Amino acid sequence: MNAPFDSTAVLGHKAAAHPAPDHQVAVIGLGYIGLPTAALLASYGWSVCGVDVSQSVVDTVNAGGVHIEERDLDRLVHDAITAQTLVASTEVPTASFYMIAVPTPLGADNAPDITYVEAAARAIAPKILPGACVIIESTSPVGTTEKVAAIISALRPDLVVPHDGMDDEDDADIALAYCPERVLPGRIVNELVHNDRVIGGVTPACAERAAVLYTSFVKGDCLYTTARVAETVKLVENSFRDVNIAFANELSMIADVIGVDVWEVIRLANRHPRVNILQPGPGVGGHCIAVDPWFLVAGAPSAARLVRTAREVNDHKAVHTQNKVRALLEAAPEGKVALLGLAFKPDIDDFRESPALEIAHGLAHTHGDRILIVEPFTDELPGAFDGTGAALVTLDAGLRQAEIVVVLVDHTAFKHLAPQDLAGKLVFDTRGMLRR
Ligand code: SAJ
C-alpha cells in the first residue's frame, strides 16, 4: 500500500479531531464492479467490507465463493476471505472510504434511474465520520455526485459536506468524488489495476483524498479533474463506442440494400491510414454501451442528436436481424434454425441487454420448436423461453437438426466451424465470424 492517508494534510484540523478508522473500505454493491474491486483492495492490504442488499450474495462471498463469472475473480475472493481482509455484510459499517458501485438502470423512456445510488448515500450517511471519503463509481447522469452531497448534507447537518464552488480553503468534514470504472467484462481484474483512472473531486482536496485509495492499487495513471467532468467522461467514452458501432451497423444495412459485402468493404476501407471502422453485429448489448449514451441524451436532449440516433440505429439492428432470420424461416418452412449464442458478446456468460437473447426470444415466441439454441455458457435457457418450445442443444445437435444456421455470437467454441460442417445449410453470419 502507498503512504497511509494523512487526514490533516487534506481536510484540515476538523478531520483530524475525529478521524474515520484508517484503512477500512466499505464497497456498496457486490456486482460486476464492486466485488472485483472489493477483493482487489483486500489483496492490496485494505480491510474491506463488501455490502450488498442480497443476503444470498453476502453468504456466497463470506463462504469464499462468487456469484458472477469473471476471470481470476474466484481466486481473488477466496484468498481475501481466507486472509480475513474481506468480509461481506448487508449492513454499511463505519469506514474511511465508501465506494458506491450499485446499478444505475434505465427507467421509463430511457431516463436514468439513480435510486440505488441515492439509497446507498442514505445508508452511508448515518455511519460516516469526519475524515471519511465517499466515492461514486456507478455510471451516473451528470450531476449525481452533487445529489449525493445533498442527501448526506440533509441527513447529517453536523457535517460540512463539500459542494460545487467550495474551495480547498473551506474546511469540509468529508471528501466526495466521482471515479468511473472503465473495465472490460472478461478482463475486469486485470484492467482494474492497469487502466488509467479519472478521479473527479467535488473539490481538488476531495480528488486528492480519493487518490489515496486508487494509487494504492492502480498501475495506470490517475488523472485528476472535477466530479462533473468525470461523470461526463464516463458517458462520453461509451457513447463514442456506441456511435462507432452504429456506423458499422448502419453500413451493414446499407450494404444489404446496395448489394455489396460489408465485411469486404470494411476490410478494405480500414486499409486507409486514418480509417478504423468497427465490426457490425446483431446489435449492441451489455449493461454499459447499450445504456450509458441515454444518460448523456437525458442531460442535453436537444443537443445530443447523434448520440440518440446511434442508440436507435443499434437497437434497430436487432430488429433488422430478427426480420432477416424470419425471412429465412419462411424460405425453408419445414426447417429448423440453429441460433449460435445468446450472450451479449463472445466468451462471457453475461446476457444483459443482449441483442442475441432478444432476437432468440422473439423468434422462440413465433416459431417455437423450430428454434434450436446453442449457448455453451449456460446449462438452461432463461425463464423467458419457458413454454415457447425452443430448445437448448449442443453445437453438434444443432448442426445435425437445423437447415438454417445463424451466428449471433462469435464464441471461441464456434470458431472451428468449417465449410463442410455447414454444407447444404442456409447460413446467416451476423458477426462475420466464418470469414475470419
Ligand atoms: N460490438 C459490436 N461491434 C464492435 C464492438 C462491439 O457489435 O466492433 C458489440 C459487442 O458485441 C457488444 C457491445 O458492442 O454487444 C459492447 O461490447 P464492448 O466489448 O464494446 O463493451 P463492453 O460493454 O463489454 O464494455 C464496455 C467497455 N467500454 C468501451 O469499450 C468504451 C469498457 O471499457 C467499459 O468499462 C464498460 O463498457 C463499462 O462498464 O462501461
Short mmCIF file of C-alpha atoms and ligand atoms in Angstrom, two decimals:
data_model
loop_
_atom_site.label_atom_id
_atom_site.label_comp_id
_atom_site.label_asym_id
_atom_site.label_seq_id
_atom_site.Cartn_x
_atom_site.Cartn_y
_atom_site.Cartn_z
CA MET A 1 0.00 0.00 0.00
CA ASN A 2 1.15 3.56 -0.62
CA ALA A 3 1.71 6.01 2.22
CA PRO A 4 -1.23 5.82 4.62
CA PHE A 5 -3.80 8.60 4.46
CA ASP A 6 -2.98 11.67 6.47
CA SER A 7 -6.35 13.31 7.07
CA THR A 8 -4.81 16.51 8.44
CA ALA A 9 -2.92 17.11 5.21
CA VAL A 10 -6.03 17.04 3.05
CA LEU A 11 -9.02 18.04 5.09
CA GLY A 12 -7.62 20.30 7.77
CA HIS A 13 -7.88 20.21 11.53
CA LYS A 14 -11.56 19.21 11.81
CA ALA A 15 -10.92 15.87 10.18
CA ALA A 16 -8.02 15.12 12.45
CA ALA A 17 -10.11 15.73 15.55
CA HIS A 18 -12.45 12.77 14.88
CA PRO A 19 -10.72 10.66 12.26
CA ALA A 20 -12.54 7.88 10.49
CA PRO A 21 -10.98 4.45 11.01
CA ASP A 22 -7.93 4.17 8.75
CA HIS A 23 -7.50 1.58 6.01
CA GLN A 24 -11.11 0.46 6.11
CA VAL A 25 -13.10 0.47 2.92
CA ALA A 26 -16.80 -0.21 2.53
CA VAL A 27 -17.76 -1.17 -1.02
CA ILE A 28 -21.51 -0.77 -1.51
CA GLY A 29 -22.80 -3.18 -4.15
CA LEU A 30 -21.09 -6.53 -4.79
CA GLY A 31 -21.80 -6.81 -8.51
CA TYR A 32 -19.59 -6.95 -11.60
CA ILE A 33 -17.54 -3.94 -10.46
CA GLY A 34 -18.00 -3.87 -6.67
CA LEU A 35 -16.96 -7.45 -5.94
CA PRO A 36 -13.75 -7.46 -8.04
CA THR A 37 -12.81 -4.03 -6.63
CA ALA A 38 -13.50 -5.12 -3.04
CA ALA A 39 -11.42 -8.29 -3.42
CA LEU A 40 -8.61 -6.44 -5.16
CA LEU A 41 -8.46 -3.75 -2.47
CA ALA A 42 -8.33 -6.51 0.13
CA SER A 43 -5.40 -8.08 -1.72
CA TYR A 44 -3.60 -4.72 -1.58
CA GLY A 45 -3.79 -4.56 2.22
CA TRP A 46 -7.03 -2.70 2.83
CA SER A 47 -9.56 -4.04 5.31
CA VAL A 48 -12.67 -4.30 3.18
CA CYS A 49 -16.34 -4.78 3.95
CA GLY A 50 -18.42 -5.54 0.89
CA VAL A 51 -22.05 -4.53 1.36
CA ASP A 52 -24.98 -5.91 -0.60
CA VAL A 53 -28.74 -5.90 -0.12
CA SER A 54 -28.88 -9.57 -1.16
CA GLN A 55 -28.36 -11.98 1.74
CA SER A 56 -27.52 -14.77 -0.69
CA VAL A 57 -24.73 -12.71 -2.32
CA VAL A 58 -23.37 -11.87 1.14
CA ASP A 59 -23.48 -15.56 2.19
CA THR A 60 -21.79 -16.70 -1.03
CA VAL A 61 -18.96 -14.18 -0.65
CA ASN A 62 -18.48 -14.92 3.05
CA ALA A 63 -18.16 -18.60 2.11
CA GLY A 64 -15.31 -17.60 -0.23
CA GLY A 65 -17.42 -18.02 -3.37
CA VAL A 66 -18.54 -15.80 -6.23
CA HIS A 67 -21.95 -15.30 -7.82
CA ILE A 68 -20.60 -13.97 -11.14
CA GLU A 69 -18.23 -15.45 -13.73
CA GLU A 70 -15.16 -13.30 -14.20
CA ARG A 71 -11.60 -14.34 -14.93
CA ASP A 72 -9.39 -14.58 -11.75
CA LEU A 73 -12.24 -13.38 -9.51
CA ASP A 74 -12.91 -16.68 -7.71
CA ARG A 75 -9.27 -17.00 -6.57
CA LEU A 76 -9.10 -13.34 -5.51
CA VAL A 77 -12.27 -13.56 -3.41
CA HIS A 78 -11.34 -16.92 -1.92
CA ASP A 79 -7.89 -15.63 -0.87
CA ALA A 80 -9.26 -12.39 0.61
CA ILE A 81 -11.94 -14.20 2.62
CA THR A 82 -9.37 -16.76 3.86
CA ALA A 83 -6.99 -13.93 4.85
CA GLN A 84 -9.93 -12.15 6.57
CA THR A 85 -9.17 -8.93 4.70
CA LEU A 86 -12.60 -9.13 3.06
CA VAL A 87 -15.94 -9.66 4.74
CA ALA A 88 -19.43 -9.23 3.31
CA SER A 89 -22.45 -7.79 5.09
CA THR A 90 -25.91 -6.42 4.47
CA GLU A 91 -25.11 -3.53 6.85
CA VAL A 92 -22.96 -0.49 5.98
CA PRO A 93 -20.07 -0.24 8.50
CA THR A 94 -18.10 2.82 9.58
CA ALA A 95 -15.12 3.14 7.24
CA SER A 96 -12.50 5.60 5.99
CA PHE A 97 -13.55 5.12 2.35
CA TYR A 98 -17.02 4.35 0.99
CA MET A 99 -17.18 3.24 -2.60
CA ILE A 100 -20.62 3.16 -4.25
CA ALA A 101 -20.81 0.55 -7.05
CA VAL A 102 -24.53 -0.09 -7.35
CA PRO A 103 -26.54 -0.39 -10.59
CA THR A 104 -27.97 2.66 -12.36
CA PRO A 105 -30.56 1.15 -14.71
CA LEU A 106 -32.65 2.86 -17.34
CA GLY A 107 -36.13 3.76 -16.22
CA ALA A 108 -39.18 4.53 -18.31
CA ASP A 109 -38.49 6.47 -21.57
CA ASN A 110 -34.77 5.69 -21.26
CA ALA A 111 -34.44 8.04 -18.29
CA PRO A 112 -31.61 7.24 -15.86
CA ASP A 113 -32.70 5.68 -12.57
CA ILE A 114 -30.30 6.58 -9.75
CA THR A 115 -32.44 5.35 -6.88
CA TYR A 116 -29.85 2.71 -5.86
CA VAL A 117 -27.12 5.38 -5.66
CA GLU A 118 -29.43 7.58 -3.59
CA ALA A 119 -30.27 4.63 -1.30
CA ALA A 120 -26.54 3.92 -0.86
CA ALA A 121 -25.95 7.58 0.11
CA ARG A 122 -28.77 7.35 2.67
CA ALA A 123 -27.29 4.14 4.08
CA ILE A 124 -23.80 5.66 4.38
CA ALA A 125 -24.92 8.98 5.93
CA PRO A 126 -25.61 7.77 9.50
CA LYS A 127 -22.27 5.92 9.64
CA ILE A 128 -19.92 8.47 8.17
CA LEU A 129 -17.32 10.14 10.39
CA PRO A 130 -15.29 13.28 9.72
CA GLY A 131 -12.26 12.47 7.57
CA ALA A 132 -14.05 9.82 5.53
CA CYS A 133 -14.26 9.86 1.75
CA VAL A 134 -17.27 8.83 -0.37
CA ILE A 135 -16.52 7.75 -3.93
CA ILE A 136 -19.15 7.03 -6.58
CA GLU A 137 -18.13 4.54 -9.27
CA SER A 138 -21.58 3.73 -10.65
CA THR A 139 -22.12 5.10 -14.15
CA SER A 140 -24.35 8.08 -13.48
CA PRO A 141 -26.03 11.01 -15.15
CA VAL A 142 -24.12 14.27 -14.82
CA GLY A 143 -24.97 15.95 -11.51
CA THR A 144 -25.34 12.72 -9.49
CA THR A 145 -22.36 13.47 -7.21
CA GLU A 146 -23.98 16.78 -6.28
CA LYS A 147 -27.21 14.91 -5.47
CA VAL A 148 -25.31 12.52 -3.20
CA ALA A 149 -23.73 15.54 -1.47
CA ALA A 150 -27.21 16.99 -0.90
CA ILE A 151 -28.52 13.72 0.55
CA ILE A 152 -25.63 13.34 3.01
CA SER A 153 -25.82 17.02 3.91
CA ALA A 154 -29.56 16.80 4.66
CA LEU A 155 -29.16 13.70 6.82
CA ARG A 156 -26.01 14.93 8.58
CA PRO A 157 -26.37 18.66 9.30
CA ASP A 158 -23.49 18.24 11.77
CA LEU A 159 -21.04 17.69 8.86
CA VAL A 160 -19.68 20.20 6.37
CA VAL A 161 -20.18 18.34 3.07
CA PRO A 162 -18.18 19.59 0.05
CA HIS A 163 -20.21 21.10 -2.77
CA ASP A 164 -19.66 22.67 -6.18
CA GLY A 165 -17.91 26.03 -5.92
CA MET A 166 -16.41 25.32 -2.49
CA ASP A 167 -12.67 25.79 -2.47
CA ASP A 168 -10.00 23.98 -0.52
CA GLU A 169 -9.64 26.80 1.97
CA ASP A 170 -13.15 25.98 3.23
CA ASP A 171 -12.93 23.12 5.69
CA ALA A 172 -15.04 20.20 4.57
CA ASP A 173 -15.53 17.39 7.07
CA ILE A 174 -15.69 14.66 4.44
CA ALA A 175 -14.46 14.16 0.87
CA LEU A 176 -16.67 13.30 -2.10
CA ALA A 177 -15.52 12.17 -5.54
CA TYR A 178 -16.72 10.55 -8.75
CA CYS A 179 -14.32 7.96 -10.18
CA PRO A 180 -15.85 5.98 -13.02
CA GLU A 181 -14.96 2.34 -13.61
CA ARG A 182 -13.86 1.65 -17.20
CA VAL A 183 -13.05 -2.05 -17.17
CA LEU A 184 -13.96 -4.57 -19.84
CA PRO A 185 -16.09 -7.54 -18.75
CA GLY A 186 -13.88 -10.63 -19.02
CA ARG A 187 -10.74 -8.60 -18.17
CA ILE A 188 -12.03 -6.77 -15.09
CA VAL A 189 -9.38 -7.78 -12.56
CA ASN A 190 -6.50 -7.00 -14.93
CA GLU A 191 -7.97 -3.70 -16.14
CA LEU A 192 -8.82 -2.50 -12.60
CA VAL A 193 -5.09 -2.45 -11.97
CA HIS A 194 -3.69 -1.43 -15.35
CA ASN A 195 -6.15 1.11 -16.80
CA ASP A 196 -5.72 4.85 -16.26
CA ARG A 197 -8.31 6.28 -13.84
CA VAL A 198 -10.15 9.58 -13.89
CA ILE A 199 -10.58 10.95 -10.37
CA GLY A 200 -13.18 13.70 -10.15
CA GLY A 201 -13.26 15.54 -6.86
CA VAL A 202 -16.05 17.87 -5.82
CA THR A 203 -13.05 19.98 -4.74
CA PRO A 204 -9.34 19.42 -5.52
CA ALA A 205 -8.86 18.20 -1.94
CA CYS A 206 -11.59 15.59 -2.49
CA ALA A 207 -9.77 14.27 -5.58
CA GLU A 208 -6.53 14.15 -3.61
CA ARG A 209 -8.22 12.17 -0.88
CA ALA A 210 -9.87 9.70 -3.27
CA ALA A 211 -6.49 9.23 -4.95
CA VAL A 212 -5.15 7.70 -1.74
CA LEU A 213 -7.36 4.70 -2.43
CA TYR A 214 -6.69 4.43 -6.17
CA THR A 215 -2.93 5.00 -6.12
CA SER A 216 -2.66 2.07 -3.69
CA PHE A 217 -3.53 -0.43 -6.45
CA VAL A 218 -3.74 1.31 -9.86
CA LYS A 219 -0.64 0.93 -12.02
CA GLY A 220 -2.06 3.15 -14.79
CA ASP A 221 -2.10 6.95 -14.43
CA CYS A 222 -4.54 8.65 -12.05
CA LEU A 223 -5.89 11.77 -13.78
CA TYR A 224 -7.48 14.50 -11.69
CA THR A 225 -10.49 16.64 -12.56
CA THR A 226 -13.86 17.76 -11.21
CA ALA A 227 -16.69 15.36 -10.37
CA ARG A 228 -18.89 16.82 -13.11
CA VAL A 229 -16.23 16.35 -15.79
CA ALA A 230 -15.53 12.79 -14.57
CA GLU A 231 -19.26 11.95 -14.77
CA THR A 232 -19.31 13.27 -18.35
CA VAL A 233 -16.09 11.45 -19.35
CA LYS A 234 -17.60 8.08 -18.50
CA LEU A 235 -20.72 8.71 -20.58
CA VAL A 236 -18.66 10.08 -23.46
CA GLU A 237 -16.38 7.02 -23.57
CA ASN A 238 -19.27 4.63 -24.01
CA SER A 239 -21.15 6.96 -26.37
CA PHE A 240 -18.03 7.16 -28.57
CA ARG A 241 -18.06 3.39 -28.89
CA ASP A 242 -21.81 3.21 -29.44
CA VAL A 243 -21.67 5.82 -32.21
CA ASN A 244 -18.82 3.99 -33.94
CA ILE A 245 -20.56 0.60 -33.74
CA ALA A 246 -23.73 2.27 -35.04
CA PHE A 247 -21.77 3.42 -38.07
CA ALA A 248 -20.66 -0.19 -38.72
CA ASN A 249 -24.21 -1.48 -38.18
CA GLU A 250 -25.69 1.14 -40.48
CA LEU A 251 -23.09 0.24 -43.13
CA SER A 252 -24.19 -3.40 -42.90
CA MET A 253 -27.80 -2.39 -43.60
CA ILE A 254 -26.75 -0.05 -46.44
CA ALA A 255 -24.66 -2.91 -47.88
CA ASP A 256 -27.73 -5.19 -47.83
CA VAL A 257 -29.67 -2.63 -49.86
CA ILE A 258 -26.99 -1.88 -52.42
CA GLY A 259 -25.83 -5.48 -52.62
CA VAL A 260 -22.19 -5.40 -51.51
CA ASP A 261 -20.31 -7.45 -48.93
CA VAL A 262 -19.99 -5.22 -45.85
CA TRP A 263 -17.05 -7.22 -44.43
CA GLU A 264 -15.07 -6.75 -47.60
CA VAL A 265 -15.94 -3.03 -47.69
CA ILE A 266 -14.80 -2.52 -44.09
CA ARG A 267 -11.64 -4.61 -44.54
CA LEU A 268 -10.57 -2.51 -47.50
CA ALA A 269 -11.68 0.86 -46.09
CA ASN A 270 -9.66 0.13 -42.95
CA ARG A 271 -6.51 -0.03 -45.09
CA HIS A 272 -6.81 3.77 -45.32
CA PRO A 273 -4.31 5.12 -42.76
CA ARG A 274 -6.90 7.18 -40.92
CA VAL A 275 -9.98 4.93 -41.11
CA ASN A 276 -10.82 2.39 -38.42
CA ILE A 277 -14.37 1.09 -38.79
CA LEU A 278 -15.63 -1.28 -36.08
CA GLN A 279 -17.48 -4.54 -36.73
CA PRO A 280 -21.20 -4.85 -37.42
CA GLY A 281 -23.14 -7.35 -35.35
CA PRO A 282 -26.72 -8.23 -34.42
CA GLY A 283 -26.97 -5.05 -32.29
CA VAL A 284 -25.21 -3.70 -29.21
CA GLY A 285 -25.59 -5.31 -25.82
CA GLY A 286 -24.21 -5.26 -22.31
CA HIS A 287 -25.05 -3.07 -19.39
CA CYS A 288 -22.82 -0.17 -20.46
CA ILE A 289 -22.67 0.75 -24.12
CA ALA A 290 -26.34 -0.04 -24.74
CA VAL A 291 -27.38 2.05 -21.74
CA ASP A 292 -24.96 4.89 -20.90
CA PRO A 293 -25.46 7.01 -24.02
CA TRP A 294 -29.07 7.55 -22.89
CA PHE A 295 -27.68 9.23 -19.74
CA LEU A 296 -25.91 11.74 -21.96
CA VAL A 297 -29.08 12.26 -24.01
CA ALA A 298 -31.05 12.82 -20.80
CA GLY A 299 -28.66 15.62 -19.79
CA ALA A 300 -28.97 17.53 -23.08
CA PRO A 301 -31.89 16.09 -25.08
CA SER A 302 -31.93 18.53 -27.97
CA ALA A 303 -28.14 18.77 -28.33
CA ALA A 304 -27.41 15.02 -28.25
CA ARG A 305 -28.80 14.19 -31.69
CA LEU A 306 -26.03 11.91 -32.99
CA VAL A 307 -25.79 10.02 -29.69
CA ARG A 308 -29.55 9.39 -29.67
CA THR A 309 -29.59 8.32 -33.31
CA ALA A 310 -26.69 5.90 -32.74
CA ARG A 311 -28.66 4.25 -29.93
CA GLU A 312 -31.67 3.98 -32.22
CA VAL A 313 -29.59 2.51 -35.08
CA ASN A 314 -28.02 -0.09 -32.79
CA ASP A 315 -31.38 -1.04 -31.26
CA HIS A 316 -32.89 -1.27 -34.73
CA LYS A 317 -30.11 -3.61 -35.87
CA ALA A 318 -31.51 -6.33 -33.58
CA VAL A 319 -34.98 -5.90 -35.11
CA HIS A 320 -33.49 -5.93 -38.62
CA THR A 321 -31.55 -9.13 -37.80
CA GLN A 322 -34.64 -10.82 -36.39
CA ASN A 323 -36.59 -9.94 -39.54
CA LYS A 324 -33.87 -11.43 -41.72
CA VAL A 325 -33.99 -14.71 -39.76
CA ARG A 326 -37.80 -14.75 -40.09
CA ALA A 327 -37.42 -14.43 -43.85
CA LEU A 328 -35.04 -17.43 -43.82
CA LEU A 329 -37.55 -19.44 -41.77
CA GLU A 330 -40.24 -18.65 -44.32
CA ALA A 331 -37.92 -19.68 -47.16
CA ALA A 332 -37.48 -23.11 -45.52
CA PRO A 333 -40.92 -23.72 -43.97
CA GLU A 334 -40.15 -27.20 -42.63
CA GLY A 335 -36.64 -26.37 -41.44
CA LYS A 336 -35.26 -25.63 -38.01
CA VAL A 337 -32.82 -22.83 -37.26
CA ALA A 338 -29.77 -23.17 -35.01
CA LEU A 339 -29.08 -19.84 -33.33
CA LEU A 340 -25.46 -19.77 -32.18
CA GLY A 341 -25.01 -17.73 -28.99
CA LEU A 342 -27.15 -15.78 -26.53
CA ALA A 343 -24.50 -13.71 -24.67
CA PHE A 344 -24.02 -10.02 -25.44
CA LYS A 345 -20.50 -10.65 -26.72
CA PRO A 346 -18.09 -13.57 -27.19
CA ASP A 347 -16.80 -15.81 -24.43
CA ILE A 348 -18.77 -14.46 -21.49
CA ASP A 349 -21.87 -15.74 -19.68
CA ASP A 350 -23.44 -12.29 -19.46
CA PHE A 351 -26.82 -11.99 -21.22
CA ARG A 352 -27.70 -8.48 -20.05
CA GLU A 353 -29.20 -6.30 -22.80
CA SER A 354 -28.02 -8.98 -25.24
CA PRO A 355 -29.30 -8.49 -28.81
CA ALA A 356 -28.75 -12.24 -29.40
CA LEU A 357 -31.07 -13.00 -26.49
CA GLU A 358 -33.66 -10.51 -27.71
CA ILE A 359 -33.58 -11.99 -31.23
CA ALA A 360 -33.77 -15.61 -30.00
CA HIS A 361 -36.58 -14.75 -27.62
CA GLY A 362 -38.65 -13.05 -30.34
CA LEU A 363 -38.17 -15.97 -32.70
CA ALA A 364 -38.94 -18.54 -29.97
CA HIS A 365 -42.29 -16.86 -29.37
CA THR A 366 -43.33 -17.04 -33.01
CA HIS A 367 -41.56 -20.20 -34.21
CA GLY A 368 -41.41 -22.34 -31.03
CA ASP A 369 -39.89 -25.76 -31.63
CA ARG A 370 -38.27 -24.69 -34.89
CA ILE A 371 -35.79 -22.74 -32.77
CA LEU A 372 -32.65 -24.53 -31.53
CA ILE A 373 -30.31 -22.51 -29.35
CA VAL A 374 -26.62 -23.28 -28.90
CA GLU A 375 -25.02 -21.46 -25.96
CA PRO A 376 -22.02 -23.08 -24.29
CA PHE A 377 -22.16 -20.53 -21.43
CA THR A 378 -25.42 -21.80 -19.93
CA ASP A 379 -26.93 -25.11 -18.80
CA GLU A 380 -30.51 -23.98 -19.29
CA LEU A 381 -32.45 -21.39 -21.24
CA PRO A 382 -33.52 -18.26 -19.33
CA GLY A 383 -37.05 -18.46 -17.87
CA ALA A 384 -38.41 -16.16 -20.61
CA PHE A 385 -38.15 -19.13 -23.02
CA ASP A 386 -40.39 -21.36 -20.83
CA GLY A 387 -43.34 -22.73 -22.78
CA THR A 388 -42.09 -21.48 -26.16
CA GLY A 389 -40.91 -24.90 -27.39
CA ALA A 390 -37.43 -23.56 -28.19
CA ALA A 391 -34.67 -25.95 -27.08
CA LEU A 392 -31.10 -25.55 -25.82
CA VAL A 393 -28.92 -28.01 -27.75
CA THR A 394 -25.25 -28.78 -28.26
CA LEU A 395 -23.47 -27.41 -31.31
CA ASP A 396 -23.34 -30.90 -32.85
CA ALA A 397 -27.08 -31.48 -32.29
CA GLY A 398 -27.91 -28.01 -33.65
CA LEU A 399 -25.90 -28.61 -36.82
CA ARG A 400 -27.44 -32.08 -37.24
CA GLN A 401 -31.05 -30.89 -36.91
CA ALA A 402 -31.05 -27.40 -38.45
CA GLU A 403 -31.35 -26.35 -42.08
CA ILE A 404 -30.56 -22.76 -41.19
CA VAL A 405 -27.59 -21.66 -39.06
CA VAL A 406 -27.39 -18.12 -37.65
CA VAL A 407 -24.24 -16.89 -35.91
CA LEU A 408 -25.33 -14.38 -33.27
CA VAL A 409 -22.23 -14.51 -31.05
CA ASP A 410 -18.68 -15.33 -32.16
CA HIS A 411 -17.80 -17.52 -29.16
CA THR A 412 -14.45 -19.29 -29.49
CA ALA A 413 -16.36 -22.59 -29.28
CA PHE A 414 -17.93 -21.79 -32.68
CA LYS A 415 -14.81 -20.60 -34.46
CA HIS A 416 -13.64 -24.03 -35.56
CA LEU A 417 -16.74 -24.40 -37.78
CA ALA A 418 -15.58 -25.37 -41.27
CA PRO A 419 -17.42 -25.08 -44.62
CA GLN A 420 -18.13 -28.84 -44.59
CA ASP A 421 -19.93 -28.51 -41.20
CA LEU A 422 -22.31 -26.06 -42.86
CA ALA A 423 -22.61 -27.70 -46.26
CA GLY A 424 -26.15 -27.57 -47.65
CA LYS A 425 -27.38 -25.17 -44.96
CA LEU A 426 -28.64 -21.61 -45.21
CA VAL A 427 -26.09 -19.61 -43.21
CA PHE A 428 -26.51 -16.09 -41.81
CA ASP A 429 -23.40 -14.87 -40.02
CA THR A 430 -24.21 -11.60 -38.22
CA ARG A 431 -20.65 -11.29 -36.89
CA GLY A 432 -18.58 -12.08 -39.97
CA MET A 433 -17.06 -14.89 -37.87
CA LEU A 434 -16.92 -17.53 -40.59
CA ARG A 435 -14.82 -15.44 -42.92
CA ARG A 436 -12.12 -14.66 -40.36
N1 SAJ B 1 -19.74 -4.69 -30.54
C1 SAJ B 1 -20.01 -4.70 -31.90
N2 SAJ B 1 -19.03 -4.34 -32.77
C2 SAJ B 1 -17.79 -4.00 -32.37
C3 SAJ B 1 -17.51 -3.98 -30.97
C4 SAJ B 1 -18.51 -4.33 -30.09
O1 SAJ B 1 -21.13 -5.02 -32.33
O2 SAJ B 1 -16.93 -3.71 -33.23
C5 SAJ B 1 -20.80 -5.04 -29.59
C6 SAJ B 1 -20.48 -6.24 -28.72
O3 SAJ B 1 -20.80 -7.45 -29.37
C7 SAJ B 1 -21.37 -5.98 -27.52
C8 SAJ B 1 -21.34 -4.46 -27.39
O4 SAJ B 1 -20.92 -3.98 -28.65
O5 SAJ B 1 -22.69 -6.40 -27.76
C9 SAJ B 1 -20.45 -3.92 -26.31
O6 SAJ B 1 -19.23 -4.64 -26.27
P1 SAJ B 1 -17.83 -3.95 -25.91
O7 SAJ B 1 -16.82 -5.02 -25.88
O8 SAJ B 1 -17.56 -2.81 -26.80
O9 SAJ B 1 -18.06 -3.30 -24.49
P2 SAJ B 1 -18.48 -3.84 -23.02
O10 SAJ B 1 -19.92 -3.49 -22.80
O11 SAJ B 1 -18.08 -5.24 -22.81
O12 SAJ B 1 -17.55 -2.94 -22.09
C10 SAJ B 1 -17.59 -1.57 -22.28
C11 SAJ B 1 -16.18 -1.05 -22.43
N3 SAJ B 1 -16.23 0.28 -22.99
C12 SAJ B 1 -15.62 0.62 -24.13
O13 SAJ B 1 -15.03 -0.14 -24.84
C13 SAJ B 1 -15.76 2.06 -24.49
C14 SAJ B 1 -15.49 -1.00 -21.10
O14 SAJ B 1 -14.20 -0.42 -21.20
C15 SAJ B 1 -16.34 -0.19 -20.11
O15 SAJ B 1 -15.76 -0.12 -18.84
C16 SAJ B 1 -17.65 -0.92 -19.96
O16 SAJ B 1 -18.28 -0.92 -21.24
C17 SAJ B 1 -18.46 -0.15 -18.92
O17 SAJ B 1 -18.58 -0.65 -17.79
O18 SAJ B 1 -18.92 0.94 -19.20
#
